[in-house]
GROMACS .gro file of C-alpha atoms in nm:
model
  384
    1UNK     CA    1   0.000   0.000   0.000
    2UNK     CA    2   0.131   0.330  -0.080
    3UNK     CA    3   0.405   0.146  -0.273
    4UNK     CA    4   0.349   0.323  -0.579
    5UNK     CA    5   0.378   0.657  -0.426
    6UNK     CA    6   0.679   0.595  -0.227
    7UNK     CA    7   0.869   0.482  -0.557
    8UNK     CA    8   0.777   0.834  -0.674
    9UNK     CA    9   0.925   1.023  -0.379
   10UNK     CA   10   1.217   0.788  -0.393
   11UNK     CA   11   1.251   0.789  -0.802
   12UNK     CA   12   1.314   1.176  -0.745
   13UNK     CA   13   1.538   1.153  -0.425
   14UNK     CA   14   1.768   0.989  -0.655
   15UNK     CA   15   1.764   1.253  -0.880
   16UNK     CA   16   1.899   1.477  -0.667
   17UNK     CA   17   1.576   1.690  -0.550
   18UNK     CA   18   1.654   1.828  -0.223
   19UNK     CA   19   1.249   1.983  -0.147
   20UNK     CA   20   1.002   1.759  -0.221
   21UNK     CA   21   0.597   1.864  -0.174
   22UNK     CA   22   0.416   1.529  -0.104
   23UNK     CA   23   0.047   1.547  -0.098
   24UNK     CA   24  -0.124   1.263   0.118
   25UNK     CA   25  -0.515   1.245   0.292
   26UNK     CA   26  -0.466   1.259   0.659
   27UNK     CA   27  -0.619   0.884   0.691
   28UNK     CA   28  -0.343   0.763   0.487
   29UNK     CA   29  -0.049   0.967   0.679
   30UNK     CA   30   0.065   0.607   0.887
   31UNK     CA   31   0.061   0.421   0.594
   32UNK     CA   32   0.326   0.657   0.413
   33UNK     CA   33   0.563   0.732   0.708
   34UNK     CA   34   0.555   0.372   0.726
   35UNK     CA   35   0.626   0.243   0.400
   36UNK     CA   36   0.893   0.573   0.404
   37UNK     CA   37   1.033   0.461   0.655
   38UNK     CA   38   1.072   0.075   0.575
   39UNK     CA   39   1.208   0.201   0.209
   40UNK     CA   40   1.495   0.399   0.393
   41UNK     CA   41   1.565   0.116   0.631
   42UNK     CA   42   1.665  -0.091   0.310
   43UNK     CA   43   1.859   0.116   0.165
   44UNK     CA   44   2.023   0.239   0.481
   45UNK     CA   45   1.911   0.631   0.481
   46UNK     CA   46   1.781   0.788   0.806
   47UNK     CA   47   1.481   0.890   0.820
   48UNK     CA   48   1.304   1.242   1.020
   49UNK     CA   49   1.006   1.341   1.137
   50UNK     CA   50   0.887   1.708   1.234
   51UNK     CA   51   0.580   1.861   1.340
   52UNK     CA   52   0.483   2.156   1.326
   53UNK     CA   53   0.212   2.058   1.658
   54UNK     CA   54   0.522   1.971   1.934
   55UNK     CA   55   0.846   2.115   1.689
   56UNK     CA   56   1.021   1.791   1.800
   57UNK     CA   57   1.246   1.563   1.584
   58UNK     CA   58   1.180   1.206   1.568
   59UNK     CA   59   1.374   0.917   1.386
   60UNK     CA   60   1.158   0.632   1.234
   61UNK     CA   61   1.238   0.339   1.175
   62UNK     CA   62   1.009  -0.012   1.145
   63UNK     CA   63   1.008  -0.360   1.352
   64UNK     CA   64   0.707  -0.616   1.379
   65UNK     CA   65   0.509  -0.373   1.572
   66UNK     CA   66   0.485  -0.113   1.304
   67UNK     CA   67   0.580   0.266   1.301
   68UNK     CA   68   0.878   0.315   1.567
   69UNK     CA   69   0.934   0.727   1.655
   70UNK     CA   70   1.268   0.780   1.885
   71UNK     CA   71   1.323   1.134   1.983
   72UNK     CA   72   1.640   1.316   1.841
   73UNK     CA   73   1.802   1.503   2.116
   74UNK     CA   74   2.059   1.709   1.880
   75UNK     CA   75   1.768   1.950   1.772
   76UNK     CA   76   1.597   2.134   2.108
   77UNK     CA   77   1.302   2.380   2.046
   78UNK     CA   78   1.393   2.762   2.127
   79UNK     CA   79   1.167   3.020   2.274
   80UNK     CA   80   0.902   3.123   2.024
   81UNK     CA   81   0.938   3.485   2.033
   82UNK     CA   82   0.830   3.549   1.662
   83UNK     CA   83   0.649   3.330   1.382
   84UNK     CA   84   0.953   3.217   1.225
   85UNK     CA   85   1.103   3.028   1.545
   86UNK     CA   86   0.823   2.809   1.553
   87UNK     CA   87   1.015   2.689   1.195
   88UNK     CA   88   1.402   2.725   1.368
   89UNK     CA   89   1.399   2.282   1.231
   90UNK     CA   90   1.497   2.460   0.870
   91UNK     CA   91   1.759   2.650   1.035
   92UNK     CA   92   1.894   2.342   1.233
   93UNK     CA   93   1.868   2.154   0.947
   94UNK     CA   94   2.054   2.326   0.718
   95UNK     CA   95   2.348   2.385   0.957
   96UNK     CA   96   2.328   2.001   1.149
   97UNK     CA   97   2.619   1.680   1.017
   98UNK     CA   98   2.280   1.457   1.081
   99UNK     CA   99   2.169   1.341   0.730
  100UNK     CA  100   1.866   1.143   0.543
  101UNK     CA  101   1.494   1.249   0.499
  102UNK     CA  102   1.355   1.490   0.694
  103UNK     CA  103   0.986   1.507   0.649
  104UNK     CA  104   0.782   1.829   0.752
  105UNK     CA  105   0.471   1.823   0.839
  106UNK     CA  106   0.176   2.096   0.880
  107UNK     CA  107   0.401   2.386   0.693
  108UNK     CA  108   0.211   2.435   0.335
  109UNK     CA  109  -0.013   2.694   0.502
  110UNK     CA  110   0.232   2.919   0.476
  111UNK     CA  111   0.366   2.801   0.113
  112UNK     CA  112   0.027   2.922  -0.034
  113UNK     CA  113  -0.013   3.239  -0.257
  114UNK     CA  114   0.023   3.613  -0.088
  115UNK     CA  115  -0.220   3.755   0.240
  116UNK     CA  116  -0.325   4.092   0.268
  117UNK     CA  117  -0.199   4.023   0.674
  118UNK     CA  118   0.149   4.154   0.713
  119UNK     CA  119   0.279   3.923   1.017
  120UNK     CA  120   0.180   3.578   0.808
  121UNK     CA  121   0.331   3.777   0.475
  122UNK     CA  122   0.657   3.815   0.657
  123UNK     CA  123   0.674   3.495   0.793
  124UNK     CA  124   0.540   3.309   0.486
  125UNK     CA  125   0.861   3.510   0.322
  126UNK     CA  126   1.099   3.382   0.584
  127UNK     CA  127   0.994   3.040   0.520
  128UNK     CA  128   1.004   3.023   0.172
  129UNK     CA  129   1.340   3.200   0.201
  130UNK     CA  130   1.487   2.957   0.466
  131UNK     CA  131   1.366   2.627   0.198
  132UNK     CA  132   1.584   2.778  -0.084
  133UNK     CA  133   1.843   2.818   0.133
  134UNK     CA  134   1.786   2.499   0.259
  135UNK     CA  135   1.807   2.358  -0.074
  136UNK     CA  136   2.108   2.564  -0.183
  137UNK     CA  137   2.297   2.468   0.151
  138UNK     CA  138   2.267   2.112   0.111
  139UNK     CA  139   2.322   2.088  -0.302
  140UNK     CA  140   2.598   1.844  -0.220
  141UNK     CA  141   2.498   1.667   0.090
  142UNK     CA  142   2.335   1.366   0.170
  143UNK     CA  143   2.016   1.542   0.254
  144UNK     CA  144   1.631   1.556   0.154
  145UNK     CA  145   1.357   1.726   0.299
  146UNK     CA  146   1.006   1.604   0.217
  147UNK     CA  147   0.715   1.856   0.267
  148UNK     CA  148   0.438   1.658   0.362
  149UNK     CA  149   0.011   1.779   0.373
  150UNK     CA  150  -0.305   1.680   0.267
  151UNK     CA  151  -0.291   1.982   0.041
  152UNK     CA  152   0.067   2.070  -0.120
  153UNK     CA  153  -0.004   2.343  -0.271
  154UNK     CA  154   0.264   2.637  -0.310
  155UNK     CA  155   0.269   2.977  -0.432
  156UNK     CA  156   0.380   3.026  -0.807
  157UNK     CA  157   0.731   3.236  -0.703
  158UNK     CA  158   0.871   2.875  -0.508
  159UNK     CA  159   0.705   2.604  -0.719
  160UNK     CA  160   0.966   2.574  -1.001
  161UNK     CA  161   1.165   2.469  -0.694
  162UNK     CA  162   0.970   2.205  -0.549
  163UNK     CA  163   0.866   1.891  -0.715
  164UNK     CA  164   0.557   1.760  -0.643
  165UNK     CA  165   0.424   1.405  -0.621
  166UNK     CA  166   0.023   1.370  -0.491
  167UNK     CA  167  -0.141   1.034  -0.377
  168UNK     CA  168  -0.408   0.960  -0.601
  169UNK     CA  169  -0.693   0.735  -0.550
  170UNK     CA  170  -0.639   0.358  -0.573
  171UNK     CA  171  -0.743   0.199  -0.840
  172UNK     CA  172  -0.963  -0.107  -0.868
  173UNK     CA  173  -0.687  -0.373  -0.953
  174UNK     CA  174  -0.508  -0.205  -0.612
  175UNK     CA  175  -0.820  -0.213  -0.372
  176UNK     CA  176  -0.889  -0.573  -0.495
  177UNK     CA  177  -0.539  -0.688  -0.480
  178UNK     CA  178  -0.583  -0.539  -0.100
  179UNK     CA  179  -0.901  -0.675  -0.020
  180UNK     CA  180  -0.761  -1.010  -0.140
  181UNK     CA  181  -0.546  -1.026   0.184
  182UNK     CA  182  -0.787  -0.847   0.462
  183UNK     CA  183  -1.054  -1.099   0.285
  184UNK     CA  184  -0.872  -1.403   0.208
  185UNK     CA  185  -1.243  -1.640   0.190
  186UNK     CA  186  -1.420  -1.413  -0.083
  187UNK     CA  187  -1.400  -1.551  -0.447
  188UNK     CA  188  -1.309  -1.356  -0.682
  189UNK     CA  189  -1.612  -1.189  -0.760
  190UNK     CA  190  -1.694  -1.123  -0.431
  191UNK     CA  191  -1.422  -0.921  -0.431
  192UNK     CA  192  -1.459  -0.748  -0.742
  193UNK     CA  193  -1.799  -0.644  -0.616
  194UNK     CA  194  -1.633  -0.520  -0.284
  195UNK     CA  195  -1.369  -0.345  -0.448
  196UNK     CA  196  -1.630  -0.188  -0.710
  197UNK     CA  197  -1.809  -0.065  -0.416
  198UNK     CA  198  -1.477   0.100  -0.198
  199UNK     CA  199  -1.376   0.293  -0.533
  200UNK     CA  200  -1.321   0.597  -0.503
  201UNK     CA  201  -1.224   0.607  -0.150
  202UNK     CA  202  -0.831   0.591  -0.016
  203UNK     CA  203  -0.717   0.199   0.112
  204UNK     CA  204  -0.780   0.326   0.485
  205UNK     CA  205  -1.147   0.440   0.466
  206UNK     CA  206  -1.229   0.129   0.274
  207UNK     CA  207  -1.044  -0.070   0.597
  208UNK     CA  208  -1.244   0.137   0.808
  209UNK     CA  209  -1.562   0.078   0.632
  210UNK     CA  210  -1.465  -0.288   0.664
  211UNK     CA  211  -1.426  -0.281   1.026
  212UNK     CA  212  -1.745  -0.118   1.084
  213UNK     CA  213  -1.915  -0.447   0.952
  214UNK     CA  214  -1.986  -0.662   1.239
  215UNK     CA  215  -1.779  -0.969   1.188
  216UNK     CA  216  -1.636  -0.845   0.879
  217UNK     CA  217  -1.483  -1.244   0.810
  218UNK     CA  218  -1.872  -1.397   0.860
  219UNK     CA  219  -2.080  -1.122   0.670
  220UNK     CA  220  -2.198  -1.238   0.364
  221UNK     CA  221  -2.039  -1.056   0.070
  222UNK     CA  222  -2.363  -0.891  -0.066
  223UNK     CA  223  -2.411  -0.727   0.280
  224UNK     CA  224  -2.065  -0.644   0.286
  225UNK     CA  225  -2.095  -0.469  -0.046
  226UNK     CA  226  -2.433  -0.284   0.102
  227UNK     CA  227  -2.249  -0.180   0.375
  228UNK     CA  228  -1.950  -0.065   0.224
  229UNK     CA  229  -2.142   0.114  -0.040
  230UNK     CA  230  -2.380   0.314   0.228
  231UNK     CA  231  -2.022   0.419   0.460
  232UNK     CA  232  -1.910   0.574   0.064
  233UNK     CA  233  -2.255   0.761   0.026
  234UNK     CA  234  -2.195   0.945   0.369
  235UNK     CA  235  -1.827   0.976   0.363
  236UNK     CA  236  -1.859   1.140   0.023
  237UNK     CA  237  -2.106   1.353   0.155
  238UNK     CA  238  -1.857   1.455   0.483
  239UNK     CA  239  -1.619   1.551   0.275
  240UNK     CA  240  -1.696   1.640  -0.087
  241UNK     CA  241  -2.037   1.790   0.004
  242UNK     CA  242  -2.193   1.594  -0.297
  243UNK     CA  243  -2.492   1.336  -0.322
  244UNK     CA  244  -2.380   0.988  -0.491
  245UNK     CA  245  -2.635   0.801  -0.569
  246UNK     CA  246  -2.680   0.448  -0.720
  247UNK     CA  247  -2.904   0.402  -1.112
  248UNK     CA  248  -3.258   0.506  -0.905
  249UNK     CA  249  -3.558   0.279  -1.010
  250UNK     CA  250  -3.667   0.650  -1.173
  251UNK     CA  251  -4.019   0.594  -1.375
  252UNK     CA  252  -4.001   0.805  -1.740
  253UNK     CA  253  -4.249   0.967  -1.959
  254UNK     CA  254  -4.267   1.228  -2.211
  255UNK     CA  255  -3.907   1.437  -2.296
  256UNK     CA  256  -3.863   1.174  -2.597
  257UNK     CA  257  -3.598   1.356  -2.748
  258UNK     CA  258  -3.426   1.317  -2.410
  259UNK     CA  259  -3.467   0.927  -2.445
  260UNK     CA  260  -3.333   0.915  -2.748
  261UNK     CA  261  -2.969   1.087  -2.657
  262UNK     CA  262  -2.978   0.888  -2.356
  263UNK     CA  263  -3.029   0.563  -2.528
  264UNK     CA  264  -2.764   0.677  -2.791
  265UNK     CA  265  -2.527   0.761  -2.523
  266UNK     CA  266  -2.594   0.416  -2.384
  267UNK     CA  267  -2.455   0.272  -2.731
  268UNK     CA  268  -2.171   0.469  -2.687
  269UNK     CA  269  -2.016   0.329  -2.384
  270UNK     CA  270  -2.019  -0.029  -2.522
  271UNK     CA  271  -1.694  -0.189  -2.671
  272UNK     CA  272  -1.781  -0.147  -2.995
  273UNK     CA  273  -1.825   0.218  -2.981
  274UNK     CA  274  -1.484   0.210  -2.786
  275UNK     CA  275  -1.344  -0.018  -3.094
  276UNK     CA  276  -1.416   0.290  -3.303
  277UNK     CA  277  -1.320   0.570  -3.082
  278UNK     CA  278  -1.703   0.709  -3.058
  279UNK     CA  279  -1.708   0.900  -2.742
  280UNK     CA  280  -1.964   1.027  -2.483
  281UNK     CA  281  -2.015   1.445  -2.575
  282UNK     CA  282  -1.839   1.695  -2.347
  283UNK     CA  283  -2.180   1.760  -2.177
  284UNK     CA  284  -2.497   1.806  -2.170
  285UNK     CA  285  -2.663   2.161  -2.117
  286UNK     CA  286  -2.986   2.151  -1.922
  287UNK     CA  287  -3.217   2.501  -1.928
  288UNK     CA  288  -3.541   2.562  -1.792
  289UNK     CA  289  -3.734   2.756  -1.518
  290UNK     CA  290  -3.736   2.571  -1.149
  291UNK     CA  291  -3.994   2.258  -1.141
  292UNK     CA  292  -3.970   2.169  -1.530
  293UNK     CA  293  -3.786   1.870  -1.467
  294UNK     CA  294  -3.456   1.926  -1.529
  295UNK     CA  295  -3.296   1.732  -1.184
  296UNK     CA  296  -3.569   1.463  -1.271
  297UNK     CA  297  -3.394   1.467  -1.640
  298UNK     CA  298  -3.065   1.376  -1.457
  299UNK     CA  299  -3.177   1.071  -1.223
  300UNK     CA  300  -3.360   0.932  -1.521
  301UNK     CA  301  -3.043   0.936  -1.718
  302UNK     CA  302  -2.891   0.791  -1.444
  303UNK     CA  303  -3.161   0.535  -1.457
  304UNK     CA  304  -3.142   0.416  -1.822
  305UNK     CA  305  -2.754   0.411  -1.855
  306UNK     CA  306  -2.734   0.233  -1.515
  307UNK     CA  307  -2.470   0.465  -1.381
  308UNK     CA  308  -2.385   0.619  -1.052
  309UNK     CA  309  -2.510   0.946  -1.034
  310UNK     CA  310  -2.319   1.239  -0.849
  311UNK     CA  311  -2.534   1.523  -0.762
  312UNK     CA  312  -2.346   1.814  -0.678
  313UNK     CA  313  -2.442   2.195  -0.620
  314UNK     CA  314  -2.236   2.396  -0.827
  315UNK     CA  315  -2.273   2.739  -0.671
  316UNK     CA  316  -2.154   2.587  -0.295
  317UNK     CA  317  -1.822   2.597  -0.463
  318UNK     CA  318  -1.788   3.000  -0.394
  319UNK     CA  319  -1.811   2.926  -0.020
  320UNK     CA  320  -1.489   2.764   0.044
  321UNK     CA  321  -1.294   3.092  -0.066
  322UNK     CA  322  -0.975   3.020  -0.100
  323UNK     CA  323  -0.995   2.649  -0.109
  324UNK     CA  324  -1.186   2.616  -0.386
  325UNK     CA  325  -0.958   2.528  -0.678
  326UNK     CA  326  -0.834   2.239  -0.439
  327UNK     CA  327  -1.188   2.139  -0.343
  328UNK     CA  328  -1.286   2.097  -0.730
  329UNK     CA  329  -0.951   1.953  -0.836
  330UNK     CA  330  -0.990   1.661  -0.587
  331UNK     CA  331  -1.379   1.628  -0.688
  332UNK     CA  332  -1.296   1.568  -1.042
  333UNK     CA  333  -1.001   1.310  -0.899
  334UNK     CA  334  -1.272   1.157  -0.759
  335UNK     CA  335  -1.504   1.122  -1.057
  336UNK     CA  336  -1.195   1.011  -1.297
  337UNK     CA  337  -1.127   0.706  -1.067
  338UNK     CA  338  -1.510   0.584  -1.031
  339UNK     CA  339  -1.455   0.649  -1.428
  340UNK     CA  340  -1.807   0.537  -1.551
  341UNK     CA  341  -2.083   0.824  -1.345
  342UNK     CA  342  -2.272   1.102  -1.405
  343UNK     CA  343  -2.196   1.396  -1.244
  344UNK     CA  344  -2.490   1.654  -1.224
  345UNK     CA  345  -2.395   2.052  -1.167
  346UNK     CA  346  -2.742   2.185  -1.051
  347UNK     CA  347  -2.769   2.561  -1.087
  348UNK     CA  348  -2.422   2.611  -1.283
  349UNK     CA  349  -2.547   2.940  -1.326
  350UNK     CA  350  -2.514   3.041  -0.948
  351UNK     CA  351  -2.172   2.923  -0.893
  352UNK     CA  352  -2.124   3.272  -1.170
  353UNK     CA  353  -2.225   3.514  -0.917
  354UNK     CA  354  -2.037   3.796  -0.758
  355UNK     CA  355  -1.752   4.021  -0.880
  356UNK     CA  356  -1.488   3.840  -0.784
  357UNK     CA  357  -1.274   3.620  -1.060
  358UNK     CA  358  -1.328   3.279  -0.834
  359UNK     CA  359  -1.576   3.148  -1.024
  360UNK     CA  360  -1.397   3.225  -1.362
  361UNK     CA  361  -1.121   3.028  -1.256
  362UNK     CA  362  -1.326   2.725  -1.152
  363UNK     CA  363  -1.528   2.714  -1.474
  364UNK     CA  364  -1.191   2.723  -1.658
  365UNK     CA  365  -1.038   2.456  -1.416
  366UNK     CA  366  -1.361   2.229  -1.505
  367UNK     CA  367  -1.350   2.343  -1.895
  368UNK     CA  368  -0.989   2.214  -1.928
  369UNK     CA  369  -1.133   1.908  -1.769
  370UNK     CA  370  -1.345   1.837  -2.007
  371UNK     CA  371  -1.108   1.908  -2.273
  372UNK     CA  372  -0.798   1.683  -2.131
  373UNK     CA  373  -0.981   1.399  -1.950
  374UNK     CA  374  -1.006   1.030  -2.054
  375UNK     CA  375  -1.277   0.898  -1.822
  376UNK     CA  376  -1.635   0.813  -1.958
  377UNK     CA  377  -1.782   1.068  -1.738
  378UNK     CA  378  -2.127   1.245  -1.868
  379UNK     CA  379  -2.145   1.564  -1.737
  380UNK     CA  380  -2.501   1.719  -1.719
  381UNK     CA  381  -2.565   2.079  -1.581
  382UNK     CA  382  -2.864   2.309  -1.510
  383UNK     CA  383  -2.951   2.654  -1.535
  384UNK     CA  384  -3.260   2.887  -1.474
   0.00000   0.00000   0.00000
């Protein structure tokens, strides 16, 4: 688990990058220091730990228990009489003969673009300045320094210096080859079925899921899949704010023009359409006045292509200020690895108001999307 991701760090370790932005959930943090720390072990590199939460140094290493964390008594915390000695660990190590990985942890708030408050500017400044040096310091040494978050991202003016690796979603061959160990009596389509029903979520919410099944090695795989598929439906709401729904048993009448693109579209996604490169269109454009069906229009797609259907509302995006481009770019993540959904903007026209160029930037970010991506993902919206 994770394997793939810490061949990535690694792969660019070798090549000499001395700042490395690794972006990881939270739920999968143990699993990466872990495997990071068994991959040094082998090849004989020590490994660091700092937090920003108790601005201690650690060394891990692994044994049969797991995760082993041995504090380092060379580096010793100083008074924090401004910002930037809460961050002295870049000073210390640029200067200290220790050497390895040293991974930091909880610092990209202060790698993000500019603030209009002057104390966080300055110290953002001081940090940014203190990782170049950092980097220029240590061009010859036997030193890394991994930046680790569940969102790396970094202000234009220091990101041609940092390389960036992100932990994307597993895919099905990975949660099945996974499931295949934690469920070691399912056949091989009961695990397909499990693992169709955990995509989209990271290896440690689909454990968790697991666990919360009572007697997860005597539940029946159907219930199992149930289960598993009603912990994705909330967890997806928790943290994407979006409704993912299964093809509803949705009766249909009338719109037959509507019918007819959806059964077309239907044609489309089979193997002989794929044979001759025939694609799904961009999207689909739906405009009417509230109550004329056009939400209705969307669950009865979902209904006669038999696909998941991902309800989202696309004005909410404007909310999360700052956060937004992140929000989206892990949403579309999302629908890319489920590959075969729907997803449904409702009001796309709201997420255009106000004067500010947010919502510009997110129709762009979605646009491009559209353009680049290689799922088989319809996308329907909605406007007054």
């Amino acid at each position: 688990m994770n394997n793939e991701l810490t061949k990535q760090i690694f792969s660019l370790i070798k090549l000499n990058n001395k700042l490395i932005a690794v972006e990881s959930p939270l739920q999968e943090r143990l699993k990466l220091l872990t495997n990071l720390a068994s991959e040094c072990q082998q090849y004989n590199i020590n490994c660091y730990l700092w937090t920003l939460e108790d601005d201690a140094l650690h060394q891990l290493s692994t044994n049969e228990e797991g995760l082993s964390l041995q504090r380092v008594d060379q580096y010793q915390a100083i008074a924090k009489n401004r910002r930037e000695h809460y961050f002295e660990i870049l000073r210390f190590w640029k200067t200290t003969d220790l050497q390895g990985i040293l991974i930091l942890e909880g610092i990209f708030p202060w790698l993000g673009e500019s603030t209009t408050d002057p104390d966080f500017f300055l110290t953002s400044e001081w940090i940014k300045s203190a990782l170049i040096n950092l980097k220029l310091y240590n061009c010859n040494a036997n030193k890394a320094a991994i930046l680790l978050g569940s969102n790396a991202t970094v202000s234009s003016d220091i990101a041609p210096e940092v390389a960036t690796v992100i932990q994307q979603l597993p895919a099905i061959e990975e949660i099945s080859s996974y499931l295949s160990q934690v469920l070691p009596d399912y056949s091989r389509s009961d695990i397909y079925a499990t693992a169709n029903a955990g995509l989209g979520m990271y290896l440690a919410d689909i454990d968790y899921g697991i666990r919360q099944a009572s007697a997860p090695g005597e539940t029946k795989p159907d219930k199992l899949v149930s289960q598993l598929s009603a912990y994705k439906i909330e967890l997806f709401k928790r943290i994407y704010n979006i409704q993912f729904l299964q093809p509803p048993s949705t009766p249909i009448g009338g719109l037959e023009l509507i019918q007819q693109a959806f059964k077309t579209y239907k044609r489309l996604l089979s193997s002989l359409a794929k044979a001759y490169n025939l694609r799904l269109p961009k999207g689909i454009l739906l405009i009417g006045p509230p109550g004329t069906g056009k939400s209705y229009s969307a669950k009865a797609s979902s209904a006669q292509l038999g696909l998941p259907l991902i309800i989202l509302e696309w004005g909410s995006f404007r909310s999360y200020g700052n956060l937004a481009e992140y929000k989206l770019k892990n949403l579309l993540a999302l629908v890319d690895r489920i590959n075969r959904v729907i997803l449904y903007l409702d009001d796309f026209d709201k997420g255009f108001a106000g004067d500010d160029d947010l919502s510009k930037r997110l129709a762009g970010m979605l646009l491009t999307w559209m353009q680049e991506r290689t799922s088989e993902v319809l996308i329907i919206a909605s406007a007054n």
